[in-house]
mmCIF file of C-alpha atoms in Angstrom:
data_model
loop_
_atom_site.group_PDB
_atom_site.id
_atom_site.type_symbol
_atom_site.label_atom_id
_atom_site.label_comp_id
_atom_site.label_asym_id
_atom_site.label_seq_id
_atom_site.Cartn_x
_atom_site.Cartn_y
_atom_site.Cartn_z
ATOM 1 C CA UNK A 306 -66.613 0.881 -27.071
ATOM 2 C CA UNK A 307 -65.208 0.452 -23.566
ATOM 3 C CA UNK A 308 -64.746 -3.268 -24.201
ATOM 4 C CA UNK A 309 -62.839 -2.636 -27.076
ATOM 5 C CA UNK A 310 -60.253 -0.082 -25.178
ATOM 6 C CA UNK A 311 -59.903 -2.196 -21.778
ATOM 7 C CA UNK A 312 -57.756 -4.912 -23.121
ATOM 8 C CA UNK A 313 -55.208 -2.317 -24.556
ATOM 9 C CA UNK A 314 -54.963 0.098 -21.917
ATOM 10 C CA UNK A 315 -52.689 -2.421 -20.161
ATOM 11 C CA UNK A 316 -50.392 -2.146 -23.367
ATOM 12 C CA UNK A 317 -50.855 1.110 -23.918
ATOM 13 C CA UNK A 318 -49.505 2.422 -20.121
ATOM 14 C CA UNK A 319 -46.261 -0.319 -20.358
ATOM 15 C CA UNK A 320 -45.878 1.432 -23.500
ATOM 16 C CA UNK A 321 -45.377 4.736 -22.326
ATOM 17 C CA UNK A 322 -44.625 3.718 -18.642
ATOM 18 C CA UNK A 323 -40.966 2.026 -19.856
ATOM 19 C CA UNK A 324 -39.621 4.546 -21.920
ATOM 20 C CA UNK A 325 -40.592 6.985 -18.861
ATOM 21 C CA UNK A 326 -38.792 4.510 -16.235
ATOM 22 C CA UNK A 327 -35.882 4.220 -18.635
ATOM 23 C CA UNK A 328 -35.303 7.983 -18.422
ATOM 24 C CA UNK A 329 -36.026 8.006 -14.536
ATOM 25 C CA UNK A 330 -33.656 5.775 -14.444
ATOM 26 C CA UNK A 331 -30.884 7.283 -16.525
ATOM 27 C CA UNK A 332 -31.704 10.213 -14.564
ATOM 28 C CA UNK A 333 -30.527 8.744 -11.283
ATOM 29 C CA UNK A 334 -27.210 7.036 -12.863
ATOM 30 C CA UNK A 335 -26.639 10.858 -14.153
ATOM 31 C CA UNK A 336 -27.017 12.083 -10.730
ATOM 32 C CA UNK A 337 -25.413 9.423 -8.868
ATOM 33 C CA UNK A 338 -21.945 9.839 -11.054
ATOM 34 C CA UNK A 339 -22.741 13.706 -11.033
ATOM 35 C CA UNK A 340 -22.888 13.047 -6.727
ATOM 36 C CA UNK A 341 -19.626 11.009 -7.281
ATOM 37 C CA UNK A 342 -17.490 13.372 -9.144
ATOM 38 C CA UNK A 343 -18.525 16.026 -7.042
ATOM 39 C CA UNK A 344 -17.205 13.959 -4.042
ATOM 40 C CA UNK A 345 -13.992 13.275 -5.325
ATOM 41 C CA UNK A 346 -13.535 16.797 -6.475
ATOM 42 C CA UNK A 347 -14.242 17.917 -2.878
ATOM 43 C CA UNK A 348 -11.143 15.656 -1.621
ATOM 44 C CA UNK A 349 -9.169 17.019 -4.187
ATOM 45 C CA UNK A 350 -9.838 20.412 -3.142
ATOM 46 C CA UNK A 351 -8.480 19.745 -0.049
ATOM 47 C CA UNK A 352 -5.443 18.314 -0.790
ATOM 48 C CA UNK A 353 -5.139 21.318 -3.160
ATOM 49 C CA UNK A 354 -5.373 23.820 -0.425
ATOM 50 C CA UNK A 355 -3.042 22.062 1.770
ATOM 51 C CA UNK A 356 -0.597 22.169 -1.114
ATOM 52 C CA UNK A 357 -1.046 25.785 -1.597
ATOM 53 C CA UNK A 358 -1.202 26.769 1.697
ATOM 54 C CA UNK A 359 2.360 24.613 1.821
ATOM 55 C CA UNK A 360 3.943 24.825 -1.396
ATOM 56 C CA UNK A 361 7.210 23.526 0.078
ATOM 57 C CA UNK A 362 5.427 20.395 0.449
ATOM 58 C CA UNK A 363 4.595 19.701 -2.921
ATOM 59 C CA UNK A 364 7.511 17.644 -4.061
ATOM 60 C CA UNK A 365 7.229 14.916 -1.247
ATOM 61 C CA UNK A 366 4.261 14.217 -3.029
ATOM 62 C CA UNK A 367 4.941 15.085 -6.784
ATOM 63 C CA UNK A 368 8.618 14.866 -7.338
ATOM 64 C CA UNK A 369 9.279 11.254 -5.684
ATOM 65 C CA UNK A 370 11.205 13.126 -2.865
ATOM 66 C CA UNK A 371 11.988 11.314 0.457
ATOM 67 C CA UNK A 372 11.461 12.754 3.874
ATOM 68 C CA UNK A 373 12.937 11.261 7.022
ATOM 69 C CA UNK A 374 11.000 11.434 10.219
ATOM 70 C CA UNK A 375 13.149 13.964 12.474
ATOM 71 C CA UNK A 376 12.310 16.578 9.136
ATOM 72 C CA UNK A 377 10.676 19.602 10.833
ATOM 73 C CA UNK A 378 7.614 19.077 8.272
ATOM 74 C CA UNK A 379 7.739 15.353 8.593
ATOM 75 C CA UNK A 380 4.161 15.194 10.306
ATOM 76 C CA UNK A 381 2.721 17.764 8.557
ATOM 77 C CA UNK A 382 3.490 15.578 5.511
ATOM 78 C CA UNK A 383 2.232 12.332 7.093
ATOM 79 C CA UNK A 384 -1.065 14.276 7.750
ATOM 80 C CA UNK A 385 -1.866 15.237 3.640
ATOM 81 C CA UNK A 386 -0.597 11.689 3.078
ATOM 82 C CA UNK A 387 -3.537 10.648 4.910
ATOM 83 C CA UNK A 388 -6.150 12.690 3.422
ATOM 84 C CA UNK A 389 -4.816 11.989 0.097
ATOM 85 C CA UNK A 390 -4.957 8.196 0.367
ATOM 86 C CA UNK A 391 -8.411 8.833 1.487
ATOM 87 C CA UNK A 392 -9.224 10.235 -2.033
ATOM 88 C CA UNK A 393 -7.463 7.585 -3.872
ATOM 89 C CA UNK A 394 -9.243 5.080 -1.701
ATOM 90 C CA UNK A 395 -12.746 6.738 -2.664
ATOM 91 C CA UNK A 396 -11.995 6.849 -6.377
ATOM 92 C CA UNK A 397 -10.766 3.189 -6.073
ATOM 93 C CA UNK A 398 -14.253 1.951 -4.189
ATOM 94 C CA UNK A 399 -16.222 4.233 -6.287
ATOM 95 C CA UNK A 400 -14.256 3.812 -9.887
ATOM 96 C CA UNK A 401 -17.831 1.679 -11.126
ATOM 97 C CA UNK A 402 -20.010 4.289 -10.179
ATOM 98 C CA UNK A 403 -17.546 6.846 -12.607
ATOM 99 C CA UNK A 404 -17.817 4.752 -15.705
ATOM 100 C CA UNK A 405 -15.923 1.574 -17.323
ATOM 101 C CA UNK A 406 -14.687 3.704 -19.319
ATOM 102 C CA UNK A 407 -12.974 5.874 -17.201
ATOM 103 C CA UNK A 408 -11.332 2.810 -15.538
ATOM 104 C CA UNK A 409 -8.078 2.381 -17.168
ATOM 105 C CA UNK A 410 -7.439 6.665 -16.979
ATOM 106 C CA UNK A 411 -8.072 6.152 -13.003
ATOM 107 C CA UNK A 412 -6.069 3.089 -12.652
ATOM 108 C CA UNK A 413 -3.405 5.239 -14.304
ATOM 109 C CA UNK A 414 -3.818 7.962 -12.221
ATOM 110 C CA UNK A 415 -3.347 6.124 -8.686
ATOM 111 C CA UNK A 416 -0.202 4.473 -10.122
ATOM 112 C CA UNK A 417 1.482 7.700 -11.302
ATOM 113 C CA UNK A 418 0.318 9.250 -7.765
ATOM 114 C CA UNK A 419 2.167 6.470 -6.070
ATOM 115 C CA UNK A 420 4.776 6.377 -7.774
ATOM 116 C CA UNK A 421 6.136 9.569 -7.590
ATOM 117 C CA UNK A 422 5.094 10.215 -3.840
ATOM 118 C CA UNK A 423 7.569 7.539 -1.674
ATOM 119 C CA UNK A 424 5.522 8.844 2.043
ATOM 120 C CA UNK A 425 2.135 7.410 0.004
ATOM 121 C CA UNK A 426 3.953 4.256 -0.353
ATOM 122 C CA UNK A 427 5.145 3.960 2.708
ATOM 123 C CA UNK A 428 2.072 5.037 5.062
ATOM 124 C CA UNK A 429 -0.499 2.708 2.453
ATOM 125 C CA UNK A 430 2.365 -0.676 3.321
ATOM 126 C CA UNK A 431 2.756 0.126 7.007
ATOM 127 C CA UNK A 432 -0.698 0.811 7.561
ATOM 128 C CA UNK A 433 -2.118 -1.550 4.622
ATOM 129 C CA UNK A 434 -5.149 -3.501 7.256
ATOM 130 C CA UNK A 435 -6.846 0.936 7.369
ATOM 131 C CA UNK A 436 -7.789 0.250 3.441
ATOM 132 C CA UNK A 437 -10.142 -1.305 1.377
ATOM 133 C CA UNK A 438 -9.566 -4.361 -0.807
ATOM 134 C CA UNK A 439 -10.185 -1.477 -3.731
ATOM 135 C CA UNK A 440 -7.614 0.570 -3.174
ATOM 136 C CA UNK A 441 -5.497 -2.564 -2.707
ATOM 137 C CA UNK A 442 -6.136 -4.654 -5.845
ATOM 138 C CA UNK A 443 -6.250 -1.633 -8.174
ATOM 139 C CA UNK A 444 -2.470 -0.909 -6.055
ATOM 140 C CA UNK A 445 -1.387 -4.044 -7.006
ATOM 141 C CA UNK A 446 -2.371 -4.605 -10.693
ATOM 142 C CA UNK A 447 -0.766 -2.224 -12.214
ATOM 143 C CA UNK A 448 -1.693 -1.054 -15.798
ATOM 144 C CA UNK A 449 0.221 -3.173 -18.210
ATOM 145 C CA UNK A 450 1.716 -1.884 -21.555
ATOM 146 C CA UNK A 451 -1.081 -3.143 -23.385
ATOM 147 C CA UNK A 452 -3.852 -1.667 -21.648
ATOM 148 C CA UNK A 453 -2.109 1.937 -22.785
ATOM 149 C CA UNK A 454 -0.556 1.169 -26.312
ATOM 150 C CA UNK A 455 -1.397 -1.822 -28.908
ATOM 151 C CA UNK A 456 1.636 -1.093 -30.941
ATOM 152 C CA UNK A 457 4.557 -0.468 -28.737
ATOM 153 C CA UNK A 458 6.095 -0.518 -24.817
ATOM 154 C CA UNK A 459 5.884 2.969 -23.340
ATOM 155 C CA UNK A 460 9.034 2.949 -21.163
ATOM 156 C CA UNK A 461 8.280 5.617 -19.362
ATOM 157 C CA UNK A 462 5.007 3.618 -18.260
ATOM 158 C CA UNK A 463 7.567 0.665 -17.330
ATOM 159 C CA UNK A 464 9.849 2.627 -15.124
ATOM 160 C CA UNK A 465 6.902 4.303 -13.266
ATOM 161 C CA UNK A 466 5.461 0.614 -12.745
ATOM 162 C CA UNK A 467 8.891 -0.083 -11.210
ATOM 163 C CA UNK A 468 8.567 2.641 -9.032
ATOM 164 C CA UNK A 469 5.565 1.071 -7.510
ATOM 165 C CA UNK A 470 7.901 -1.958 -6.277
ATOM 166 C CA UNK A 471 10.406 0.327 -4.596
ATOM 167 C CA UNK A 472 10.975 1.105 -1.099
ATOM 168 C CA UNK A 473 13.104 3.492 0.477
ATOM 169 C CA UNK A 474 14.308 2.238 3.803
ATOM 170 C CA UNK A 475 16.321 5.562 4.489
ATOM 171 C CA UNK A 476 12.938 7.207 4.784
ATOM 172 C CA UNK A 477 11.049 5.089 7.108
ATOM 173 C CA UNK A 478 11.476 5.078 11.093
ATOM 174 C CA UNK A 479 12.357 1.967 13.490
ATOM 175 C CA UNK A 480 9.414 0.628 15.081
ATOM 176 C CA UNK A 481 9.403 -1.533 17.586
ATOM 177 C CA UNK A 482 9.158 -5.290 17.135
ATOM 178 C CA UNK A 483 6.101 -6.154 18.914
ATOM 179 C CA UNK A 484 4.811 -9.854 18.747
ATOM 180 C CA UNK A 485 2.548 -11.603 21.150
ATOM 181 C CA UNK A 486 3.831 -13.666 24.022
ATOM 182 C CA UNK A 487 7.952 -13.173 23.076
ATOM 183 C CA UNK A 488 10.027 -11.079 24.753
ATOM 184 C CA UNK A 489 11.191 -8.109 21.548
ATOM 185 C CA UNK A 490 12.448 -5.526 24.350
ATOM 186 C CA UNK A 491 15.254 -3.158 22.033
ATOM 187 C CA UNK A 492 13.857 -4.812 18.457
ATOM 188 C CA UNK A 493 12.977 -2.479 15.806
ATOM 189 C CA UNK A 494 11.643 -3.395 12.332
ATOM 190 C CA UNK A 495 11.552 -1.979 9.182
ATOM 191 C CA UNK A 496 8.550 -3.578 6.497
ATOM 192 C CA UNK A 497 10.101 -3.609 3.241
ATOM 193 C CA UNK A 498 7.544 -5.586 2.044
ATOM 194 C CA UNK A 499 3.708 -6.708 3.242
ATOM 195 C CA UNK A 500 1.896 -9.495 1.726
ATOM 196 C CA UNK A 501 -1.722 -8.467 1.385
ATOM 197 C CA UNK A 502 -2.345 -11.936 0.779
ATOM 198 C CA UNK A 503 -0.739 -13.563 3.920
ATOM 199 C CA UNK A 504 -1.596 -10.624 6.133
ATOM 200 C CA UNK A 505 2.189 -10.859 7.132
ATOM 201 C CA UNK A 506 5.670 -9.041 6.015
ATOM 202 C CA UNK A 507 7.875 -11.588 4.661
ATOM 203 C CA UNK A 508 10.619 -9.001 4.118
ATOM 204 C CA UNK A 509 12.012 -6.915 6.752
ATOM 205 C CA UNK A 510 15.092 -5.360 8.209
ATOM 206 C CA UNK A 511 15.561 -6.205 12.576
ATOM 207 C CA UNK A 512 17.456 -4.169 14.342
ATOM 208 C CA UNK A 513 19.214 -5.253 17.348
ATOM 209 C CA UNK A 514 20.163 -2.910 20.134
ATOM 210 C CA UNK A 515 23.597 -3.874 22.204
ATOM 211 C CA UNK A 516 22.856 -6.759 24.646
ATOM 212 C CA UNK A 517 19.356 -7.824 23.010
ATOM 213 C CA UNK A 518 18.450 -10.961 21.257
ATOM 214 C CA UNK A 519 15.129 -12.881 20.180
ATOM 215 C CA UNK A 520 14.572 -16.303 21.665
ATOM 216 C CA UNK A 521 15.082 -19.393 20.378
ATOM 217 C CA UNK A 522 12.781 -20.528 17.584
ATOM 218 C CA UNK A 523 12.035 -22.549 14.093
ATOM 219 C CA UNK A 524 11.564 -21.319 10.562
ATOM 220 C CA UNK A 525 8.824 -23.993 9.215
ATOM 221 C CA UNK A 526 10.079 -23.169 5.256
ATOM 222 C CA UNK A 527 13.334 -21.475 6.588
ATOM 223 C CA UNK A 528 14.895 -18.057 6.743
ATOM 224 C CA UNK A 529 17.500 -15.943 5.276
ATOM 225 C CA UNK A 530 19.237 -13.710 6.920
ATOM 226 C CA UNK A 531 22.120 -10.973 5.768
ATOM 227 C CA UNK A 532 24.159 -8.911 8.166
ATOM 228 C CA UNK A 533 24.332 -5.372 7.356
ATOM 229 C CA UNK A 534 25.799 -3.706 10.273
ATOM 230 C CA UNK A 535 27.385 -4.835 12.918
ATOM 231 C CA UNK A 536 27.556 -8.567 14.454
ATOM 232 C CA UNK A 537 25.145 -11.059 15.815
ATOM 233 C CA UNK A 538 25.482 -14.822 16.986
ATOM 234 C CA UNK A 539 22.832 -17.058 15.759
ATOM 235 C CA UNK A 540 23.455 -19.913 18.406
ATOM 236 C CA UNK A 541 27.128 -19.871 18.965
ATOM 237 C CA UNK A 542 27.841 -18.958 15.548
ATOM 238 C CA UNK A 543 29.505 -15.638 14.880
ATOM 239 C CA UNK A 544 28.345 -13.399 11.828
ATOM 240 C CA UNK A 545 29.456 -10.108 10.862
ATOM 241 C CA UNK A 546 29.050 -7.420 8.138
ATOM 242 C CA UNK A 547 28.878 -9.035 4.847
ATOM 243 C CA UNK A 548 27.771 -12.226 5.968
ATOM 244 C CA UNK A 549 24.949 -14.273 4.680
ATOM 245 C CA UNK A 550 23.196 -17.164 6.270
ATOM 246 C CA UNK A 551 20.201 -19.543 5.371
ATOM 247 C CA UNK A 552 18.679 -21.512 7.973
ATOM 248 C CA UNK A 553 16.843 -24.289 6.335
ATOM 249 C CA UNK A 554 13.257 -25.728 7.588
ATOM 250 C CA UNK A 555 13.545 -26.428 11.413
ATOM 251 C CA UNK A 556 16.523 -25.466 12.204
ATOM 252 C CA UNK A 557 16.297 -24.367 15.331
ATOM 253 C CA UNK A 558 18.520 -21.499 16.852
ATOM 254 C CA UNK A 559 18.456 -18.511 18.470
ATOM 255 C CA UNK A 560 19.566 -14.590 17.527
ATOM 256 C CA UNK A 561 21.875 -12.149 20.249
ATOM 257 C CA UNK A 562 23.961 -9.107 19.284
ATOM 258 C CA UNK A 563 26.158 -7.644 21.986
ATOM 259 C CA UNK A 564 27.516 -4.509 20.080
ATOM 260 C CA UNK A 565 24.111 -4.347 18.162
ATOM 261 C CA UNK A 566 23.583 -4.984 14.450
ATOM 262 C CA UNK A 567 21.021 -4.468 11.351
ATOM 263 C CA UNK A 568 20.296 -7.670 9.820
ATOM 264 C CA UNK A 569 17.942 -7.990 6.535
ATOM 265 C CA UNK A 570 15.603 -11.332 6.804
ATOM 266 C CA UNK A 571 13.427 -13.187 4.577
ATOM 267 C CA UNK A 572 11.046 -15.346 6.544
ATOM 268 C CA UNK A 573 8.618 -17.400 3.944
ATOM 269 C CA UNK A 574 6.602 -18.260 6.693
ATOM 270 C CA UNK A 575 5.758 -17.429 10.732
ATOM 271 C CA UNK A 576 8.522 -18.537 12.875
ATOM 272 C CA UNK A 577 7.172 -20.808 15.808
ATOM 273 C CA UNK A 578 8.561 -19.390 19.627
ATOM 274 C CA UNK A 579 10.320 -23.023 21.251
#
């Protein structure tokens, strides 16, 4: 009789041993997305009590409202920015672990937040090396028409996709130019756009103070340059207000202002210091 049961005890425990590690296992999943939600809803919290405790702060972050840095509340701001990037960085590396399906709704979600928010923008370009690839790709794919309607083009979802693409220079401070082994004493820059990609801002605005200049250098795939205020000399050659120039591949000049100026460049590639 013992013979007879030995050979199919084997079966008998995979038999009930699978379905049992199937429900262990859906068991953990459960309580790994039940750990995950509860997470995210902690980071919300906070952000929720800083915007209560701060209602006047609400609409720098909800109502696509600029703030310029010498605003009394302009740090205070910068500060919820941070934590709140933090949660849209942890439901961006953890957007699996809440469900496929769930993926388009979050995706959604972070573009709306951006887009209406021009400080989240901002701090997430100028400070784009502190985040994850996540956060990054799910930043720059935005959801297309199709993903939320099959039959028609939700304009609404178009123009806040545009507002993803938008950047308010008026609402971001000078910093200074700082690049290794060149003299940028009295450069500022302002990003107006970062290349994830290239690691590099090919898009920028330079501003000169009176009596500085950059040294003389090459544009491998050339440079464009527009003069916005003021005047600058790029070699001997005069430009002022208004005036546009294009600098094709190595041609090699200089930049000086002596009453000081605000030029917008587009530089394809890394200049190289003669």
């Amino acid at each position: 009789m013992i013979e007879y049961f030995l050979p199919n005890l084997g079966i008998l425990v995979t038999a009930v041993g699978i379905p049992i590690l199937y429900l262990q296992l859906r068991d953990l999943k459960a309580s790994l997305r039940s750990s995950t939600h509860a997470s995210i809803y902690s980071q919300a919290e906070s952000i929720r009590g800083y915007l209560i405790e701060y209602p006047e702060l609400r609409k720098y972050f909800f109502d696509n409202c600029l703030i310029n840095q010498e605003n009394k509340d302009y740090n205070r701001v910068l500060s919820i920015a941070e934590v709140y990037l933090n949660y849209l960085e942890q439901i961006a590396v953890l957007r699996k672990s809440l469900g496929e399906e769930n993926l388009t709704s979050l995706k959604l979600f972070l573009d709306t937040a951006l887009s209406k928010s021009p400080i989240l923008k901002q701090h997430l370009r100028e400070n784009a090396s502190l985040y994850s690839q996540a956060l990054h790709e799910m930043v720059k794919n935005p959801i297309s028409n199709s993903q939320t309607s099959s039959n028609s083009i939700n304009p609404n979802t178009m123009t806040e996709s545009m507002k993803n693409y938008i950047t308010s220079s008026e609402s971001m401070a000078w910093k200074p130019l700082i690049e290794e082994g060149v003299d940028t004493q009295e450069l500022y820059v302002k990003v107006l756009r970062y290349d994830e990609q290239e690691k590099r801002a090919p898009t920028f605005l330079l501003k000169f103070e009176p009596g500085s200049s950059y040294p003389y250098h090459n544009h491998p795939a050339g440079e464009e340059a527009f003069i916005l205020e003021g005047e600058a000399y790029f070699n001997d050659q005069k430009l002022v207000k208004g005036d546009y120039l294009y600098t094709p591949p190595t041609f090699k000049h200089s930049v000086k202002s002596e009453k000081g100026c605000v030029i917008l460049f587009r530089v394809p590639q890394e200049v190289e210091i003669q």
